[in-house]
Amino acid sequence: MTTAKYLSVFARLGVQTVAVPYDITQISRLAEDLDSSFSKMLLLTASLSTDHGERILKRSG
């Protein structure tokens, strides 16, 4: 499960080649941090785009 989460972050970013450490026990924390950070980035981006879009509509209205 950890390896899948680790690889999914890079797949969502469009990375075609990813190295997986030989000792996958070392990536557990990294996989969690990457996944969490990526999710937060998507939420922030969505929030900023919505706020920006609403401001433009208010100005043009």
The first five atom37 places (N, CA, C, CB, O) and aatype in JSON, in Angstrom:
{
  "aatype": [12, 16, 16, 0, 11, 18, 10, 15, 19, 13, 0, 1, 10, 7, 19, 5, 16, 19, 0, 19, 14, 18, 3, 9, 16, 5, 9, 15, 1, 10, 0, 6, 3, 10, 3, 15, 15, 13, 15, 11, 12, 10, 10, 10, 16, 0, 15, 10, 15, 16, 3, 8, 7, 6, 1, 9, 10, 11, 1, 15, 7],
  "atom_mask": [
    [1, 1, 1, 1, 1],
    [1, 1, 1, 1, 1],
    [1, 1, 1, 1, 1],
    [1, 1, 1, 1, 1],
    [1, 1, 1, 1, 1],
    [1, 1, 1, 1, 1],
    [1, 1, 1, 1, 1],
    [1, 1, 1, 1, 1],
    [1, 1, 1, 1, 1],
    [1, 1, 1, 1, 1],
    [1, 1, 1, 1, 1],
    [1, 1, 1, 1, 1],
    [1, 1, 1, 1, 1],
    [1, 1, 1, 0, 1],
    [1, 1, 1, 1, 1],
    [1, 1, 1, 1, 1],
    [1, 1, 1, 1, 1],
    [1, 1, 1, 1, 1],
    [1, 1, 1, 1, 1],
    [1, 1, 1, 1, 1],
    [1, 1, 1, 1, 1],
    [1, 1, 1, 1, 1],
    [1, 1, 1, 1, 1],
    [1, 1, 1, 1, 1],
    [1, 1, 1, 1, 1],
    [1, 1, 1, 1, 1],
    [1, 1, 1, 1, 1],
    [1, 1, 1, 1, 1],
    [1, 1, 1, 1, 1],
    [1, 1, 1, 1, 1],
    [1, 1, 1, 1, 1],
    [1, 1, 1, 1, 1],
    [1, 1, 1, 1, 1],
    [1, 1, 1, 1, 1],
    [1, 1, 1, 1, 1],
    [1, 1, 1, 1, 1],
    [1, 1, 1, 1, 1],
    [1, 1, 1, 1, 1],
    [1, 1, 1, 1, 1],
    [1, 1, 1, 1, 1],
    [1, 1, 1, 1, 1],
    [1, 1, 1, 1, 1],
    [1, 1, 1, 1, 1],
    [1, 1, 1, 1, 1],
    [1, 1, 1, 1, 1],
    [1, 1, 1, 1, 1],
    [1, 1, 1, 1, 1],
    [1, 1, 1, 1, 1],
    [1, 1, 1, 1, 1],
    [1, 1, 1, 1, 1],
    [1, 1, 1, 1, 1],
    [1, 1, 1, 1, 1],
    [1, 1, 1, 0, 1],
    [1, 1, 1, 1, 1],
    [1, 1, 1, 1, 1],
    [1, 1, 1, 1, 1],
    [1, 1, 1, 1, 1],
    [1, 1, 1, 1, 1],
    [1, 1, 1, 1, 1],
    [1, 1, 1, 1, 1],
    [1, 1, 1, 0, 1]
  ],
  "atom_positions": [
    [[0.81, -1.19, 0.0], [0.0, 0.0, 0.0], [0.86, 1.26, 0.0], [-0.93, -0.01, 1.2], [0.54, 2.23, -0.7]],
    [[1.93, 1.27, 0.75], [2.81, 2.43, 0.81], [3.43, 2.72, -0.55], [3.91, 2.22, 1.85], [3.49, 3.87, -0.97]],
    [[3.88, 1.67, -1.22], [4.5, 1.86, -2.54], [3.48, 2.43, -3.52], [5.07, 0.53, -3.07], [3.82, 3.29, -4.33]],
    [[2.25, 1.96, -3.46], [1.21, 2.46, -4.35], [0.95, 3.94, -4.11], [-0.09, 1.65, -4.16], [0.8, 4.71, -5.06]],
    [[0.89, 4.34, -2.86], [0.66, 5.75, -2.53], [1.83, 6.6, -3.01], [0.45, 5.93, -1.01], [1.64, 7.68, -3.56]],
    [[3.04, 6.11, -2.8], [4.26, 6.79, -3.24], [4.24, 6.99, -4.75], [5.52, 5.98, -2.83], [4.49, 8.09, -5.24]],
    [[3.92, 5.94, -5.48], [3.91, 6.01, -6.94], [2.75, 6.86, -7.46], [3.83, 4.62, -7.54], [2.88, 7.53, -8.48]],
    [[1.62, 6.84, -6.77], [0.45, 7.6, -7.25], [0.7, 9.1, -7.25], [-0.76, 7.28, -6.38], [0.2, 9.81, -8.12]],
    [[1.47, 9.59, -6.29], [1.78, 11.02, -6.27], [2.55, 11.41, -7.52], [2.6, 11.38, -5.0], [2.23, 12.42, -8.15]],
    [[3.54, 10.64, -7.88], [4.33, 10.94, -9.07], [3.51, 10.76, -10.34], [5.57, 10.07, -9.12], [3.68, 11.51, -11.3]],
    [[2.62, 9.77, -10.35], [1.76, 9.55, -11.51], [0.83, 10.74, -11.72], [0.94, 8.25, -11.35], [0.62, 11.18, -12.85]],
    [[0.27, 11.27, -10.64], [-0.62, 12.44, -10.74], [0.12, 13.66, -11.25], [-1.26, 12.75, -9.39], [-0.47, 14.54, -11.87]],
    [[1.42, 13.73, -10.99], [2.23, 14.84, -11.47], [2.69, 14.63, -12.91], [3.43, 15.05, -10.57], [3.25, 15.54, -13.52]],
    [[2.46, 13.44, -13.45], [2.84, 13.14, -14.82], [4.27, 12.67, -14.98], [0.0, 0.0, 0.0], [4.79, 12.64, -16.09]],
    [[4.91, 12.3, -13.88], [6.29, 11.81, -13.94], [6.28, 10.41, -14.54], [6.95, 11.8, -12.52], [5.54, 9.54, -14.09]],
    [[7.11, 10.19, -15.55], [7.11, 8.9, -16.25], [8.08, 7.89, -15.64], [7.45, 9.11, -17.68], [7.85, 6.69, -15.77]],
    [[9.13, 8.35, -15.0], [10.12, 7.44, -14.42], [10.32, 7.79, -12.95], [11.47, 7.52, -15.19], [10.63, 8.93, -12.6]],
    [[10.14, 6.79, -12.09], [10.28, 7.0, -10.65], [11.12, 5.87, -10.08], [8.88, 7.06, -9.95], [10.92, 4.7, -10.42]],
    [[12.05, 6.21, -9.22], [12.86, 5.19, -8.55], [12.2, 4.84, -7.22], [14.32, 5.69, -8.33], [11.81, 5.72, -6.45]],
    [[12.09, 3.56, -6.96], [11.55, 3.08, -5.69], [12.72, 2.52, -4.89], [10.42, 2.0, -5.9], [13.44, 1.65, -5.37]],
    [[12.92, 3.0, -3.67], [14.03, 2.5, -2.86], [13.93, 0.99, -2.64], [14.06, 3.22, -1.51], [12.84, 0.43, -2.56]],
    [[15.07, 0.36, -2.55], [15.12, -1.08, -2.31], [14.42, -1.43, -1.0], [16.56, -1.58, -2.29], [13.66, -2.39, -0.94]],
    [[14.69, -0.65, 0.03], [14.06, -0.86, 1.34], [12.84, 0.04, 1.44], [15.07, -0.57, 2.51], [12.95, 1.2, 1.84]],
    [[11.67, -0.49, 1.08], [10.47, 0.35, 1.02], [9.96, 0.79, 2.39], [9.38, -0.38, 0.31], [9.08, 1.64, 2.47]],
    [[10.5, 0.23, 3.45], [10.09, 0.68, 4.78], [10.5, 2.14, 5.0], [10.69, -0.22, 5.87], [9.95, 2.82, 5.87]],
    [[11.46, 2.59, 4.24], [11.95, 3.96, 4.38], [11.02, 4.98, 3.72], [13.34, 4.08, 3.79], [11.15, 6.18, 3.99]],
    [[10.1, 4.54, 2.86], [9.26, 5.5, 2.15], [7.89, 5.71, 2.78], [9.1, 5.07, 0.73], [7.1, 6.52, 2.29]],
    [[7.59, 4.99, 3.83], [6.26, 5.1, 4.44], [5.92, 6.54, 4.81], [6.18, 4.21, 5.67], [4.88, 7.06, 4.4]],
    [[6.77, 7.17, 5.57], [6.53, 8.56, 6.0], [6.56, 9.51, 4.81], [7.6, 8.99, 7.05], [5.74, 10.42, 4.72]],
    [[7.5, 9.3, 3.9], [7.6, 10.14, 2.72], [6.34, 10.05, 1.86], [8.83, 9.75, 1.89], [5.84, 11.06, 1.38]],
    [[5.84, 8.84, 1.68], [4.62, 8.65, 0.88], [3.45, 9.4, 1.5], [4.28, 7.15, 0.76], [2.69, 10.06, 0.79]],
    [[3.3, 9.31, 2.8], [2.22, 10.03, 3.5], [2.38, 11.54, 3.33], [2.21, 9.66, 4.99], [1.41, 12.24, 3.04]],
    [[3.6, 12.04, 3.52], [3.85, 13.48, 3.4], [3.6, 13.98, 1.98], [5.27, 13.8, 3.82], [2.98, 15.03, 1.79]],
    [[4.07, 13.24, 0.99], [3.86, 13.62, -0.41], [2.38, 13.64, -0.75], [4.61, 12.67, -1.35], [1.89, 14.59, -1.37]],
    [[1.67, 12.6, -0.36], [0.24, 12.51, -0.67], [-0.53, 13.63, 0.01], [-0.31, 11.15, -0.23], [-1.39, 14.26, -0.62]],
    [[-0.24, 13.88, 1.26], [-0.92, 14.94, 2.0], [-0.62, 16.31, 1.4], [-0.5, 14.9, 3.47], [-1.52, 17.13, 1.24]],
    [[0.63, 16.56, 1.08], [1.02, 17.85, 0.51], [0.39, 18.07, -0.85], [2.54, 17.94, 0.39], [-0.05, 19.18, -1.17]],
    [[0.33, 17.03, -1.65], [-0.27, 17.14, -2.98], [-1.76, 17.45, -2.86], [-0.05, 15.84, -3.79], [-2.28, 18.29, -3.6]],
    [[-2.44, 16.78, -1.94], [-3.87, 17.03, -1.74], [-4.11, 18.46, -1.26], [-4.44, 16.04, -0.72], [-5.04, 19.12, -1.72]],
    [[-3.28, 18.94, -0.35], [-3.41, 20.32, 0.14], [-3.17, 21.32, -0.98], [-2.43, 20.57, 1.3], [-3.85, 22.34, -1.06]],
    [[-2.2, 21.03, -1.84], [-1.9, 21.92, -2.96], [-3.11, 22.01, -3.9], [-0.66, 21.43, -3.72], [-3.45, 23.09, -4.37]],
    [[-3.75, 20.87, -4.17], [-4.92, 20.87, -5.04], [-6.07, 21.67, -4.42], [-5.37, 19.44, -5.32], [-6.75, 22.42, -5.12]],
    [[-6.29, 21.5, -3.13], [-7.34, 22.26, -2.45], [-7.06, 23.76, -2.47], [-7.5, 21.78, -1.01], [-7.96, 24.56, -2.69]],
    [[-5.82, 24.13, -2.23], [-5.44, 25.54, -2.25], [-5.62, 26.13, -3.64], [-4.0, 25.72, -1.77], [-6.14, 27.24, -3.79]],
    [[-5.18, 25.4, -4.65], [-5.32, 25.87, -6.03], [-6.79, 26.06, -6.39], [-4.66, 24.88, -7.0], [-7.15, 27.07, -6.99]],
    [[-7.62, 25.1, -6.02], [-9.05, 25.21, -6.3], [-9.65, 26.41, -5.58], [-9.79, 23.93, -5.9], [-10.46, 27.14, -6.14]],
    [[-9.26, 26.61, -4.34], [-9.77, 27.72, -3.55], [-9.36, 29.06, -4.16], [-9.26, 27.63, -2.11], [-10.18, 29.97, -4.28]],
    [[-8.1, 29.17, -4.55], [-7.61, 30.42, -5.14], [-8.27, 30.7, -6.47], [-6.1, 30.38, -5.3], [-8.59, 31.85, -6.77]],
    [[-8.49, 29.66, -7.3], [-9.13, 29.9, -8.59], [-10.57, 30.31, -8.42], [-9.04, 28.66, -9.45], [-11.06, 31.15, -9.17]],
    [[-11.27, 29.74, -7.44], [-12.65, 30.11, -7.18], [-12.72, 31.55, -6.68], [-13.3, 29.15, -6.16], [-13.54, 32.33, -7.16]],
    [[-11.87, 31.91, -5.75], [-11.86, 33.28, -5.22], [-11.54, 34.28, -6.33], [-10.83, 33.4, -4.09], [-12.17, 35.33, -6.42]],
    [[-10.57, 33.96, -7.15], [-10.16, 34.85, -8.23], [-11.3, 35.02, -9.23], [-8.88, 34.32, -8.94], [-11.57, 36.13, -9.68]],
    [[-11.96, 33.93, -9.57], [-13.09, 33.98, -10.51], [-14.23, 34.82, -9.98], [0.0, 0.0, 0.0], [-14.85, 35.57, -10.73]],
    [[-14.52, 34.69, -8.69], [-15.59, 35.48, -8.09], [-15.25, 36.97, -8.1], [-15.86, 35.02, -6.65], [-16.13, 37.79, -8.33]],
    [[-14.01, 37.31, -7.86], [-13.59, 38.72, -7.88], [-13.75, 39.31, -9.27], [-12.13, 38.86, -7.42], [-14.2, 40.45, -9.41]],
    [[-13.4, 38.55, -10.29], [-13.53, 39.04, -11.67], [-15.0, 39.27, -12.0], [-12.9, 38.03, -12.67], [-15.35, 40.27, -12.62]],
    [[-15.86, 38.33, -11.59], [-17.29, 38.49, -11.85], [-17.86, 39.72, -11.15], [-18.06, 37.24, -11.4], [-18.69, 40.42, -11.72]],
    [[-17.42, 39.99, -9.92], [-17.91, 41.16, -9.18], [-17.47, 42.45, -9.86], [-17.4, 41.13, -7.73], [-18.23, 43.42, -9.92]],
    [[-16.24, 42.48, -10.38], [-15.73, 43.68, -11.05], [-16.47, 43.94, -12.35], [-14.22, 43.55, -11.31], [-16.75, 45.09, -12.69]],
    [[-16.78, 42.88, -13.09], [-17.4, 43.07, -14.4], [-18.91, 43.29, -14.29], [-17.12, 41.87, -15.28], [-19.54, 43.73, -15.25]],
    [[-19.48, 42.99, -13.12], [-20.93, 43.08, -12.92], [-21.35, 44.45, -12.63], [0.0, 0.0, 0.0], [-22.53, 44.71, -12.43]]
  ]
}
